[in-house]
Amino acid sequence: MKKNAHRINQVRLNQFLKVLLMFKFICILVLVSSLQAFSKGYGQTRINVNFQNVSLKKALKEIEKKSDYRFLYNDDMLLKNDMPASLNTKDASLEEVMKIVLGNTNLNYTLSDNNLVILTEKGKAMAPGSINGKVTDDAGLPMPGVTVKVKGTNVSAQTDLQGRYSINIPDANTDGVILVFSFIGYASQEVPVSGNSLINVQLKAASNSLNEVIVVGYGTQKKENLTGSVAVVNMKDAGKRVTPDVARALQG
């Protein structure tokens, strides 16, 4: 009796082990198949574009619209290499597209992180550098939301809540690179990089903005004396609004 019970338990154990091994085998197959599919699809965004005899800059803009790629370039560099571009592709790779678009130019491209395509002139090495800093107002308070842009390029960044920013410069030689700091209501400021990796800037309120007279619910004040937010309403635009409520028509 005990022998029969032992045999039954042994058979059940063997069956359980077989099922467990089969389950493990299936899991391994699924994992391998998923990894293969991921490796084939990763970094291979297919591009479908159709344009004829457009400028190089417009061609790059069209590729950006129809794909996940974003281009980093210098406007002057594009102007020197501006050749009419024509392209009609379906499910093409980035390599195939760039080979045609840059075929008659003196430009190379490098695919960086996050599908960022960096254009450089042939024979010039790409050595990106990072510039960091902080933007404050004339009272020394941090300014969030300030736009920081590399002059003459589409490279830009914004300051965070602490007024800090970080921006990448694609050129190794930063002697001629200028950063432009701009914010609504403040005078824009241009700062040459000149090899510096840390640039702190203090923006000053635009004089014409400070002298504006603002109508408030309890009288009139100069804009520079107000601590709250201010909305500007164009009376021509307000007159075009179809609403019986005057207050709504004056909303900014």
Coordinates of N, CA and C in Angstrom, one line a residue:
M1 N 0.8 -1.2 0.0 CA 0.0 0.0 0.0 C 0.9 1.3 0.0
K2 N 1.9 1.2 0.9 CA 2.8 2.4 1.0 C 3.6 2.5 -0.3
K3 N 4.0 1.4 -0.9 CA 4.7 1.4 -2.2 C 3.9 2.1 -3.3
N4 N 2.6 1.7 -3.4 CA 1.7 2.3 -4.4 C 1.6 3.8 -4.2
A5 N 1.4 4.2 -3.0 CA 1.3 5.6 -2.7 C 2.5 6.4 -3.1
H6 N 3.7 5.8 -2.8 CA 4.9 6.4 -3.1 C 5.1 6.5 -4.6
R7 N 4.7 5.5 -5.4 CA 4.8 5.5 -6.8 C 3.9 6.6 -7.4
I8 N 2.7 6.7 -6.8 CA 1.7 7.7 -7.3 C 2.3 9.1 -7.1
N9 N 2.9 9.4 -5.9 CA 3.5 10.7 -5.6 C 4.7 10.9 -6.5
Q10 N 5.4 9.9 -6.8 CA 6.6 10.1 -7.7 C 6.1 10.4 -9.1
V11 N 5.1 9.8 -9.6 CA 4.5 10.1 -10.9 C 4.0 11.5 -11.0
R12 N 3.3 11.9 -9.9 CA 2.8 13.3 -9.9 C 3.9 14.3 -9.9
L13 N 5.0 14.0 -9.1 CA 6.1 14.9 -9.1 C 6.8 15.0 -10.4
N14 N 7.0 13.9 -11.1 CA 7.6 13.9 -12.4 C 6.8 14.7 -13.4
Q15 N 5.4 14.6 -13.3 CA 4.5 15.3 -14.2 C 4.7 16.8 -13.9
F16 N 4.7 17.2 -12.6 CA 4.8 18.6 -12.3 C 6.1 19.2 -12.8
L17 N 7.2 18.4 -12.6 CA 8.5 18.9 -13.1 C 8.5 19.1 -14.6
K18 N 7.9 18.2 -15.3 CA 7.8 18.3 -16.8 C 7.0 19.6 -17.2
V19 N 5.9 19.8 -16.5 CA 5.1 21.0 -16.8 C 5.9 22.2 -16.5
L20 N 6.7 22.2 -15.3 CA 7.5 23.4 -15.0 C 8.6 23.6 -16.0
L21 N 9.2 22.6 -16.5 CA 10.3 22.7 -17.5 C 9.7 23.3 -18.8
M22 N 8.5 22.8 -19.1 CA 7.9 23.3 -20.4 C 7.5 24.8 -20.2
F23 N 7.0 25.1 -19.1 CA 6.7 26.5 -18.8 C 7.9 27.4 -18.9
K24 N 9.0 27.0 -18.3 CA 10.3 27.8 -18.4 C 10.7 27.9 -19.9
F25 N 10.6 26.8 -20.6 CA 11.0 26.8 -22.0 C 10.2 27.8 -22.8
I26 N 8.9 27.8 -22.6 CA 8.0 28.8 -23.3 C 8.4 30.2 -22.9
C27 N 8.6 30.5 -21.6 CA 9.0 31.8 -21.2 C 10.3 32.3 -21.9
I28 N 11.3 31.4 -22.0 CA 12.5 31.7 -22.6 C 12.3 32.0 -24.1
L29 N 11.5 31.2 -24.8 CA 11.2 31.5 -26.2 C 10.5 32.9 -26.4
V30 N 9.6 33.2 -25.5 CA 8.9 34.5 -25.6 C 9.9 35.6 -25.4
L31 N 10.7 35.5 -24.4 CA 11.7 36.5 -24.1 C 12.7 36.7 -25.3
V32 N 13.2 35.7 -25.8 CA 14.1 35.8 -27.0 C 13.4 36.4 -28.2
S33 N 12.2 36.0 -28.5 CA 11.5 36.6 -29.6 C 11.3 38.1 -29.4
S34 N 10.9 38.5 -28.1 CA 10.7 39.9 -27.8 C 12.0 40.7 -28.0
L35 N 13.1 40.2 -27.5 CA 14.4 40.9 -27.7 C 14.8 41.0 -29.1
Q36 N 14.5 40.0 -29.9 CA 14.9 40.1 -31.4 C 14.0 41.2 -32.0
A37 N 12.7 41.2 -31.7 CA 11.9 42.2 -32.3 C 12.3 43.6 -31.9
F38 N 12.7 43.8 -30.6 CA 13.1 45.1 -30.1 C 14.4 45.6 -30.8
S39 N 15.3 44.6 -30.9 CA 16.6 45.0 -31.5 C 16.5 45.4 -33.0
K40 N 15.5 44.8 -33.7 CA 15.2 45.1 -35.1 C 14.6 46.5 -35.2
G41 N 13.7 46.8 -34.3 CA 12.9 48.0 -34.4 C 13.6 49.2 -33.7
Y42 N 14.5 49.0 -32.8 CA 15.1 50.1 -32.0 C 16.0 50.9 -32.9
G43 N 15.8 52.3 -32.9 CA 16.6 53.2 -33.7 C 16.5 53.1 -35.2
Q44 N 15.4 52.4 -35.6 CA 15.1 52.3 -37.0 C 13.8 52.9 -37.4
T45 N 13.6 54.1 -37.0 CA 12.3 54.8 -37.4 C 12.3 54.9 -38.9
R46 N 11.2 54.5 -39.5 CA 11.1 54.5 -41.0 C 10.5 55.9 -41.4
I47 N 11.0 56.4 -42.5 CA 10.6 57.8 -42.9 C 9.9 57.8 -44.2
N48 N 8.7 58.5 -44.2 CA 8.0 58.6 -45.5 C 7.8 60.1 -45.8
V49 N 8.5 60.6 -46.8 CA 8.5 62.0 -47.2 C 8.4 62.2 -48.7
N50 N 7.9 63.3 -49.1 CA 7.8 63.6 -50.5 C 7.9 65.1 -50.7
F51 N 9.0 65.6 -51.2 CA 9.2 67.0 -51.5 C 10.1 67.2 -52.7
Q52 N 9.9 68.3 -53.5 CA 10.6 68.5 -54.7 C 11.2 69.9 -54.7
N53 N 12.5 70.0 -55.0 CA 13.2 71.2 -55.2 C 13.0 72.2 -54.1
V54 N 13.2 71.8 -52.9 CA 13.1 72.7 -51.7 C 14.5 72.9 -51.1
S55 N 14.6 74.0 -50.3 CA 15.8 74.3 -49.7 C 16.2 73.2 -48.7
L56 N 17.5 73.2 -48.4 CA 18.0 72.2 -47.4 C 17.3 72.3 -46.1
K57 N 17.1 73.5 -45.6 CA 16.5 73.7 -44.3 C 15.1 73.3 -44.3
K58 N 14.3 73.5 -45.4 CA 13.0 73.1 -45.5 C 12.9 71.6 -45.6
A59 N 13.9 71.0 -46.3 CA 13.9 69.5 -46.4 C 14.1 68.9 -45.0
L60 N 14.9 69.5 -44.2 CA 15.1 69.0 -42.8 C 13.9 69.1 -42.0
K61 N 13.2 70.3 -42.2 CA 11.9 70.5 -41.4 C 10.9 69.4 -41.8
E62 N 10.8 69.1 -43.1 CA 9.8 68.1 -43.6 C 10.1 66.7 -43.0
I63 N 11.4 66.4 -42.9 CA 11.8 65.1 -42.3 C 11.5 65.1 -40.8
E64 N 11.6 66.2 -40.1 CA 11.3 66.3 -38.7 C 9.8 66.1 -38.5
K65 N 9.0 66.6 -39.4 CA 7.5 66.5 -39.3 C 7.1 65.1 -39.5
K66 N 7.8 64.3 -40.3 CA 7.3 63.0 -40.7 C 8.1 61.9 -39.9
S67 N 8.8 62.2 -38.9 CA 9.6 61.2 -38.2 C 9.8 61.7 -36.7
D68 N 10.5 60.9 -36.0 CA 10.9 61.2 -34.6 C 12.2 61.9 -34.5
Y69 N 12.9 62.2 -35.6 CA 14.2 62.7 -35.6 C 14.1 64.3 -35.5
R70 N 15.1 64.8 -34.8 CA 15.3 66.3 -34.7 C 16.7 66.7 -35.1
F71 N 16.8 67.8 -35.8 CA 18.1 68.2 -36.4 C 18.7 69.3 -35.6
L72 N 20.0 69.3 -35.4 CA 20.8 70.3 -34.8 C 21.8 70.8 -35.8
Y73 N 21.7 72.1 -36.1 CA 22.6 72.7 -37.1 C 22.8 74.2 -36.9
N74 N 23.8 74.7 -37.7 CA 24.1 76.1 -37.7 C 23.5 76.7 -39.0
D75 N 22.7 77.8 -38.8 CA 22.1 78.3 -40.0 C 23.1 78.8 -41.1
D76 N 24.2 79.4 -40.7 CA 25.2 79.8 -41.6 C 25.8 78.6 -42.4
M77 N 25.9 77.5 -41.7 CA 26.4 76.3 -42.3 C 25.5 75.8 -43.4
L78 N 24.2 75.9 -43.1 CA 23.2 75.4 -44.1 C 23.2 76.3 -45.3
L79 N 23.3 77.6 -45.1 CA 23.3 78.6 -46.2 C 24.5 78.3 -47.2
K80 N 25.6 78.0 -46.6 CA 26.8 77.7 -47.4 C 26.6 76.4 -48.2
N81 N 25.8 75.5 -47.8 CA 25.6 74.2 -48.4 C 24.2 74.0 -49.0
D82 N 23.5 75.2 -49.2 CA 22.1 75.1 -49.6 C 22.0 74.7 -51.1
M83 N 21.5 73.4 -51.3 CA 21.3 72.9 -52.6 C 19.9 72.4 -52.7
P84 N 19.2 72.6 -53.8 CA 17.8 72.2 -53.9 C 17.7 70.6 -53.7
A85 N 16.8 70.3 -52.8 CA 16.7 68.8 -52.5 C 15.3 68.3 -52.9
S86 N 15.3 67.1 -53.4 CA 14.1 66.4 -53.8 C 14.1 65.0 -53.3
L87 N 13.0 64.5 -52.8 CA 13.0 63.2 -52.2 C 11.6 62.7 -52.1
N88 N 11.4 61.4 -52.5 CA 10.1 60.7 -52.4 C 10.4 59.3 -51.9
T89 N 10.2 59.1 -50.6 CA 10.6 57.8 -50.0 C 9.4 57.2 -49.2
K90 N 9.4 55.9 -49.1 CA 8.5 55.2 -48.3 C 9.2 54.1 -47.4
D91 N 9.0 54.2 -46.1 CA 9.7 53.3 -45.2 C 11.2 53.3 -45.4
A92 N 11.8 54.5 -45.6 CA 13.2 54.6 -45.7 C 13.9 54.8 -44.4
S93 N 15.1 54.4 -44.3 CA 15.9 54.5 -43.1 C 16.5 55.9 -43.0
L94 N 17.0 56.4 -41.9 CA 17.6 57.7 -41.8 C 18.9 57.7 -42.7
E95 N 19.6 56.7 -42.7 CA 20.8 56.6 -43.5 C 20.5 56.8 -45.0
E96 N 19.4 56.2 -45.5 CA 19.0 56.3 -46.9 C 18.6 57.7 -47.2
V97 N 17.8 58.3 -46.3 CA 17.3 59.7 -46.5 C 18.5 60.7 -46.5
M98 N 19.4 60.6 -45.5 CA 20.4 61.6 -45.4 C 21.4 61.5 -46.5
K99 N 21.6 60.3 -47.0 CA 22.5 60.1 -48.2 C 22.1 60.9 -49.4
I100 N 20.7 61.0 -49.6 CA 20.2 61.7 -50.7 C 20.2 63.2 -50.4
V101 N 19.7 63.6 -49.2 CA 19.5 65.0 -48.9 C 20.9 65.7 -48.8
L102 N 21.9 65.0 -48.3 CA 23.2 65.7 -48.1 C 24.2 65.3 -49.2
G103 N 23.7 64.6 -50.2 CA 24.6 64.0 -51.2 C 25.4 65.1 -52.0
N104 N 24.9 66.3 -52.2 CA 25.6 67.3 -53.0 C 26.1 68.4 -52.1
T105 N 26.2 68.1 -50.8 CA 26.7 69.2 -49.8 C 28.0 68.7 -49.2
N106 N 28.6 69.6 -48.4 CA 29.8 69.3 -47.7 C 29.5 69.0 -46.3
L107 N 28.4 68.4 -46.0 CA 27.9 68.1 -44.7 C 27.9 66.6 -44.3
N108 N 28.2 66.4 -43.1 CA 28.1 65.0 -42.5 C 27.0 65.1 -41.4
Y109 N 26.6 63.9 -41.0 CA 25.6 63.9 -39.8 C 26.0 62.8 -38.8
T110 N 25.6 63.0 -37.6 CA 25.9 62.1 -36.5 C 24.6 61.9 -35.7
L111 N 24.1 60.7 -35.5 CA 22.9 60.4 -34.7 C 23.3 60.3 -33.3
S112 N 22.8 61.2 -32.5 CA 23.1 61.2 -31.1 C 21.9 60.6 -30.3
D113 N 21.9 60.8 -29.0 CA 20.8 60.3 -28.1 C 19.5 61.0 -28.4
N114 N 18.4 60.3 -28.1 CA 17.1 60.8 -28.3 C 16.7 61.2 -29.7
N115 N 17.3 60.4 -30.7 CA 17.0 60.7 -32.1 C 17.4 62.1 -32.5
L116 N 18.5 62.7 -31.9 CA 19.0 64.0 -32.3 C 20.0 63.8 -33.4
V117 N 19.8 64.4 -34.5 CA 20.8 64.3 -35.7 C 21.6 65.6 -35.7
I118 N 22.9 65.5 -35.5 CA 23.7 66.7 -35.5 C 24.5 66.8 -36.8
L119 N 24.3 67.9 -37.5 CA 25.0 68.2 -38.8 C 26.3 68.9 -38.6
T120 N 27.3 68.5 -39.2 CA 28.6 69.2 -39.2 C 29.2 69.2 -40.6
E121 N 30.2 70.1 -40.8 CA 30.9 70.2 -42.1 C 31.9 69.1 -42.1
K122 N 32.1 68.6 -43.3 CA 33.1 67.5 -43.5 C 34.5 68.1 -43.1
G123 N 35.3 67.3 -42.4 CA 36.6 67.6 -42.0 C 36.6 68.4 -40.7
K124 N 35.5 68.7 -40.1 CA 35.4 69.3 -38.8 C 34.9 68.3 -37.8
A125 N 35.6 68.1 -36.8 CA 35.2 67.1 -35.7 C 34.1 67.7 -34.9
M126 N 33.2 66.9 -34.5 CA 32.1 67.3 -33.6 C 32.5 67.1 -32.1
A127 N 32.6 68.2 -31.4 CA 32.9 68.1 -30.0 C 32.0 68.9 -29.1
P128 N 30.8 68.4 -28.8 CA 29.8 69.1 -28.1 C 30.3 69.5 -26.7
G129 N 30.0 70.7 -26.3 CA 30.3 71.2 -25.0 C 29.1 71.7 -24.3
S130 N 29.1 71.6 -23.0 CA 27.9 72.0 -22.2 C 28.2 73.3 -21.5
I131 N 27.3 74.3 -21.6 CA 27.4 75.5 -20.8 C 26.3 75.6 -19.8
N132 N 26.7 75.9 -18.6 CA 25.7 76.0 -17.5 C 25.7 77.4 -16.9
G133 N 24.7 77.7 -16.2 CA 24.6 79.0 -15.5 C 23.3 79.3 -14.9
K134 N 23.1 80.5 -14.4 CA 21.9 80.9 -13.7 C 21.5 82.3 -14.2
V135 N 20.2 82.5 -14.3 CA 19.7 83.8 -14.7 C 18.9 84.4 -13.6
T136 N 19.2 85.6 -13.2 CA 18.4 86.3 -12.2 C 17.9 87.7 -12.7
D137 N 17.0 88.3 -11.9 CA 16.5 89.6 -12.3 C 17.4 90.7 -11.6
D138 N 17.0 91.9 -11.7 CA 17.9 93.0 -11.2 C 17.8 93.0 -9.6
A139 N 16.9 92.2 -9.1 CA 16.8 92.1 -7.6 C 17.6 90.9 -7.1
G140 N 18.2 90.2 -8.0 CA 18.9 89.0 -7.7 C 18.1 87.7 -7.5
L141 N 16.8 87.8 -7.9 CA 15.9 86.6 -7.7 C 16.0 85.7 -9.0
P142 N 16.0 84.4 -8.8 CA 16.0 83.5 -10.0 C 14.9 83.7 -10.9
M143 N 15.1 83.6 -12.2 CA 14.1 83.8 -13.2 C 13.8 82.5 -14.0
P144 N 12.7 81.8 -13.7 CA 12.4 80.6 -14.5 C 11.8 80.9 -15.8
G145 N 11.9 80.1 -16.8 CA 11.3 80.3 -18.1 C 12.0 81.2 -19.1
V146 N 13.2 81.6 -18.7 CA 14.0 82.4 -19.7 C 14.5 81.6 -20.8
T147 N 14.4 82.1 -22.0 CA 14.9 81.3 -23.2 C 16.4 81.6 -23.4
V148 N 17.2 80.6 -23.5 CA 18.6 80.7 -23.8 C 18.8 80.1 -25.2
K149 N 19.3 80.9 -26.1 CA 19.5 80.4 -27.5 C 20.9 80.7 -28.0
V150 N 21.5 79.7 -28.8 CA 22.7 80.0 -29.4 C 22.4 80.8 -30.7
K151 N 22.9 82.0 -30.8 CA 22.6 82.9 -31.8 C 23.0 82.3 -33.2
G152 N 22.0 82.4 -34.1 CA 22.2 81.9 -35.5 C 22.0 80.4 -35.7
T153 N 21.5 79.8 -34.6 CA 21.2 78.3 -34.7 C 19.8 78.1 -34.1
N154 N 19.3 76.8 -34.2 CA 18.1 76.4 -33.6 C 18.3 75.8 -32.3
V155 N 19.4 75.9 -31.7 CA 19.8 75.3 -30.4 C 19.3 76.3 -29.3
S156 N 18.4 75.8 -28.4 CA 17.9 76.6 -27.3 C 17.6 75.8 -26.1
A157 N 17.4 76.5 -25.0 CA 17.0 75.8 -23.7 C 16.3 76.8 -22.9
Q158 N 15.7 76.4 -21.8 CA 15.0 77.3 -20.9 C 15.5 77.1 -19.4
T159 N 15.4 78.1 -18.7 CA 15.8 78.0 -17.3 C 14.7 77.3 -16.4
D160 N 15.1 76.6 -15.4 CA 14.2 75.9 -14.5 C 13.7 76.8 -13.4
L161 N 13.0 76.3 -12.4 CA 12.4 77.1 -11.4 C 13.4 77.8 -10.6
Q162 N 14.7 77.3 -10.5 CA 15.7 78.0 -9.8 C 16.5 79.0 -10.7
G163 N 16.1 79.1 -11.9 CA 16.7 80.0 -12.9 C 18.0 79.4 -13.5
R164 N 18.2 78.1 -13.3 CA 19.4 77.5 -13.9 C 19.1 77.0 -15.3
Y165 N 20.2 76.9 -16.1 CA 20.0 76.3 -17.4 C 21.3 75.5 -17.8
S166 N 21.1 74.7 -18.8 CA 22.2 73.9 -19.4 C 22.0 73.8 -20.8
I167 N 22.9 74.2 -21.7 CA 22.8 74.1 -23.1 C 24.0 73.6 -23.7
N168 N 23.8 72.7 -24.8 CA 24.9 72.1 -25.5 C 25.4 72.9 -26.7
I169 N 26.6 73.1 -26.8 CA 27.2 73.8 -28.0 C 27.9 72.7 -28.9
P170 N 27.4 72.6 -30.2 CA 27.9 71.5 -31.0 C 29.3 71.8 -31.6
D171 N 29.8 73.1 -31.5 CA 31.1 73.4 -32.1 C 32.2 73.3 -31.0
A172 N 33.3 72.8 -31.4 CA 34.5 72.7 -30.5 C 35.0 74.1 -30.2
N173 N 35.1 75.0 -31.2 CA 35.6 76.3 -31.0 C 34.4 77.2 -30.6
T174 N 34.4 77.7 -29.4 CA 33.3 78.5 -28.9 C 33.6 80.0 -29.0
D175 N 34.7 80.4 -29.6 CA 35.1 81.8 -29.6 C 34.1 82.7 -30.2
G176 N 33.4 82.2 -31.3 CA 32.5 83.1 -32.0 C 31.0 82.8 -31.6
V177 N 30.8 81.9 -30.6 CA 29.5 81.6 -30.2 C 28.9 82.6 -29.2
I178 N 27.6 83.0 -29.5 CA 27.0 84.0 -28.6 C 25.7 83.4 -28.1
L179 N 25.4 83.5 -26.8 CA 24.2 83.1 -26.2 C 23.3 84.3 -26.1
V180 N 22.0 84.1 -26.4 CA 21.0 85.2 -26.4 C 20.0 84.8 -25.3
F181 N 19.8 85.7 -24.3 CA 18.9 85.4 -23.2 C 17.7 86.4 -23.3
S182 N 16.5 85.8 -23.4 CA 15.3 86.7 -23.6 C 14.2 86.2 -22.7
F183 N 13.4 87.2 -22.3 CA 12.2 87.0 -21.5 C 11.2 88.1 -21.7
I184 N 9.9 87.9 -21.7 CA 9.0 88.9 -22.0 C 9.0 90.0 -20.9
G185 N 9.1 91.2 -21.3 CA 9.2 92.3 -20.3 C 10.6 92.7 -19.9
Y186 N 11.6 91.9 -20.4 CA 13.0 92.2 -20.0 C 13.8 92.4 -21.3
A187 N 14.8 93.2 -21.1 CA 15.7 93.5 -22.3 C 16.5 92.3 -22.6
S188 N 16.6 91.8 -23.8 CA 17.4 90.7 -24.2 C 18.8 91.0 -24.0
Q189 N 19.6 90.0 -23.8 CA 21.0 90.2 -23.5 C 21.8 89.1 -24.3
E190 N 22.8 89.6 -25.0 CA 23.7 88.7 -25.8 C 25.1 88.6 -25.1
V191 N 25.5 87.3 -24.9 CA 26.7 87.1 -24.1 C 27.7 86.2 -24.9
P192 N 28.9 86.7 -25.3 CA 29.8 85.8 -26.0 C 30.3 84.7 -25.0
V193 N 30.4 83.5 -25.6 CA 30.8 82.3 -24.7 C 32.3 82.4 -24.4
S194 N 33.1 82.7 -25.4 CA 34.6 82.9 -25.3 C 35.2 81.8 -24.4
G195 N 34.9 80.6 -24.6 CA 35.5 79.5 -23.9 C 35.0 79.2 -22.5
N196 N 34.1 80.0 -22.1 CA 33.6 79.8 -20.7 C 32.5 78.7 -20.6
S197 N 32.6 77.9 -19.6 CA 31.6 76.8 -19.4 C 30.5 77.2 -18.4
L198 N 30.7 78.3 -17.7 CA 29.8 78.8 -16.7 C 29.5 80.3 -17.0
I199 N 28.2 80.6 -17.3 CA 27.8 81.9 -17.6 C 26.6 82.3 -16.8
N200 N 26.7 83.2 -15.9 CA 25.6 83.7 -15.1 C 25.2 85.1 -15.7
V201 N 23.9 85.3 -15.8 CA 23.3 86.5 -16.4 C 22.3 87.2 -15.5
Q202 N 22.3 88.5 -15.5 CA 21.3 89.3 -14.7 C 20.5 90.1 -15.8
L203 N 19.2 89.8 -15.9 CA 18.4 90.5 -16.9 C 17.8 91.7 -16.2
K204 N 17.6 92.8 -17.0 CA 17.0 94.0 -16.5 C 15.7 94.2 -17.2
A205 N 14.7 94.7 -16.5 CA 13.4 95.0 -17.1 C 13.5 96.0 -18.2
A206 N 12.8 95.8 -19.3 CA 12.8 96.8 -20.4 C 12.2 98.1 -19.9
S207 N 12.9 99.2 -20.3 CA 12.5 100.5 -19.8 C 11.1 100.9 -20.3
N208 N 10.8 100.6 -21.6 CA 9.5 100.9 -22.1 C 8.4 100.1 -21.5
S209 N 8.7 98.9 -21.0 CA 7.7 98.1 -20.3 C 7.4 98.7 -18.9
L210 N 8.5 99.2 -18.2 CA 8.3 99.7 -16.8 C 7.5 101.0 -16.8
N211 N 7.6 101.8 -17.9 CA 6.9 103.0 -17.9 C 5.4 103.0 -18.4
E212 N 5.0 101.8 -18.7 CA 3.6 101.6 -19.1 C 2.7 101.9 -18.0
V213 N 1.6 102.6 -18.2 CA 0.6 102.8 -17.2 C -0.5 101.8 -17.2
I214 N -0.7 101.1 -16.1 CA -1.6 100.0 -16.1 C -2.9 100.4 -15.3
V215 N -4.1 100.2 -15.9 CA -5.3 100.5 -15.2 C -5.7 99.3 -14.4
V216 N -5.8 99.5 -13.0 CA -6.2 98.5 -12.1 C -7.6 98.8 -11.6
G217 N -8.2 97.9 -10.8 CA -9.5 98.1 -10.3 C -9.7 99.3 -9.3
Y218 N -8.5 99.8 -8.8 CA -8.6 100.8 -7.8 C -7.8 102.0 -8.2
G219 N -7.6 102.2 -9.6 CA -6.8 103.4 -10.0 C -5.9 103.0 -11.1
T220 N -4.8 103.7 -11.3 CA -3.8 103.5 -12.3 C -2.4 103.4 -11.6
Q221 N -1.6 102.5 -12.1 CA -0.2 102.4 -11.6 C 0.8 102.1 -12.7
K222 N 2.0 102.4 -12.5 CA 3.1 102.1 -13.4 C 3.3 100.6 -13.3
K223 N 3.7 100.0 -14.4 CA 3.9 98.6 -14.5 C 5.0 98.1 -13.5
E224 N 6.0 99.0 -13.3 CA 7.2 98.6 -12.5 C 6.8 98.5 -11.0
N225 N 5.6 99.1 -10.6 CA 5.2 99.1 -9.2 C 4.3 98.0 -8.9
L226 N 3.9 97.2 -9.9 CA 3.0 96.1 -9.7 C 3.7 94.8 -9.3
T227 N 3.2 94.1 -8.4 CA 3.8 92.8 -8.0 C 3.1 91.6 -8.6
G228 N 1.8 91.8 -9.0 CA 1.1 90.7 -9.5 C 1.3 90.6 -11.0
S229 N 0.6 89.6 -11.6 CA 0.8 89.4 -13.1 C -0.1 90.4 -13.8
V230 N 0.3 90.7 -15.0 CA -0.4 91.8 -15.8 C -0.7 91.2 -17.2
A231 N -2.0 91.4 -17.6 CA -2.4 91.0 -18.9 C -2.7 92.2 -19.7
V232 N -2.2 92.2 -21.0 CA -2.4 93.3 -21.9 C -3.4 93.0 -22.9
V233 N -4.4 93.9 -23.1 CA -5.5 93.6 -24.0 C -5.5 94.6 -25.1
N234 N -5.4 94.1 -26.4 CA -5.5 95.0 -27.5 C -6.9 95.4 -27.8
M235 N -7.2 96.7 -27.8 CA -8.6 97.1 -27.9 C -9.2 96.8 -29.3
K236 N -8.4 96.7 -30.3 CA -8.9 96.4 -31.6 C -9.4 94.9 -31.6
D237 N -8.6 94.0 -30.9 CA -9.0 92.6 -30.8 C -10.2 92.5 -30.0
A238 N -10.3 93.3 -28.9 CA -11.5 93.2 -28.0 C -12.7 93.6 -28.7
G239 N -12.6 94.6 -29.6 CA -13.8 95.0 -30.4 C -14.3 94.0 -31.4
K240 N -13.5 93.1 -31.8 CA -13.8 92.0 -32.7 C -14.6 90.9 -32.1
R241 N -14.5 90.8 -30.7 CA -15.1 89.7 -30.0 C -16.6 89.8 -29.9
V242 N -17.3 88.8 -30.3 CA -18.8 88.8 -30.2 C -19.2 88.3 -28.9
T243 N -19.5 89.2 -28.0 CA -20.0 88.8 -26.6 C -20.8 90.0 -26.0
P244 N -21.9 89.7 -25.4 CA -22.7 90.8 -24.7 C -22.0 91.3 -23.4
D245 N -21.1 90.5 -22.9 CA -20.4 90.7 -21.6 C -19.2 91.5 -21.8
V246 N -19.1 92.8 -21.4 CA -17.9 93.6 -21.5 C -16.7 93.1 -20.8
A247 N -16.9 92.5 -19.7 CA -15.8 91.9 -18.9 C -15.1 90.8 -19.6
R248 N -15.9 90.0 -20.3 CA -15.4 88.9 -21.1 C -14.6 89.4 -22.3
A249 N -15.1 90.5 -22.9 CA -14.4 91.0 -24.0 C -13.0 91.6 -23.7
L250 N -12.9 92.0 -22.4 CA -11.6 92.6 -22.0 C -10.7 91.6 -21.4
Q251 N -11.0 90.3 -21.4 CA -10.1 89.3 -20.8 C -8.9 89.1 -21.7
G252 N -7.7 89.0 -21.1 CA -6.5 88.9 -21.9 C -6.3 87.5 -22.4

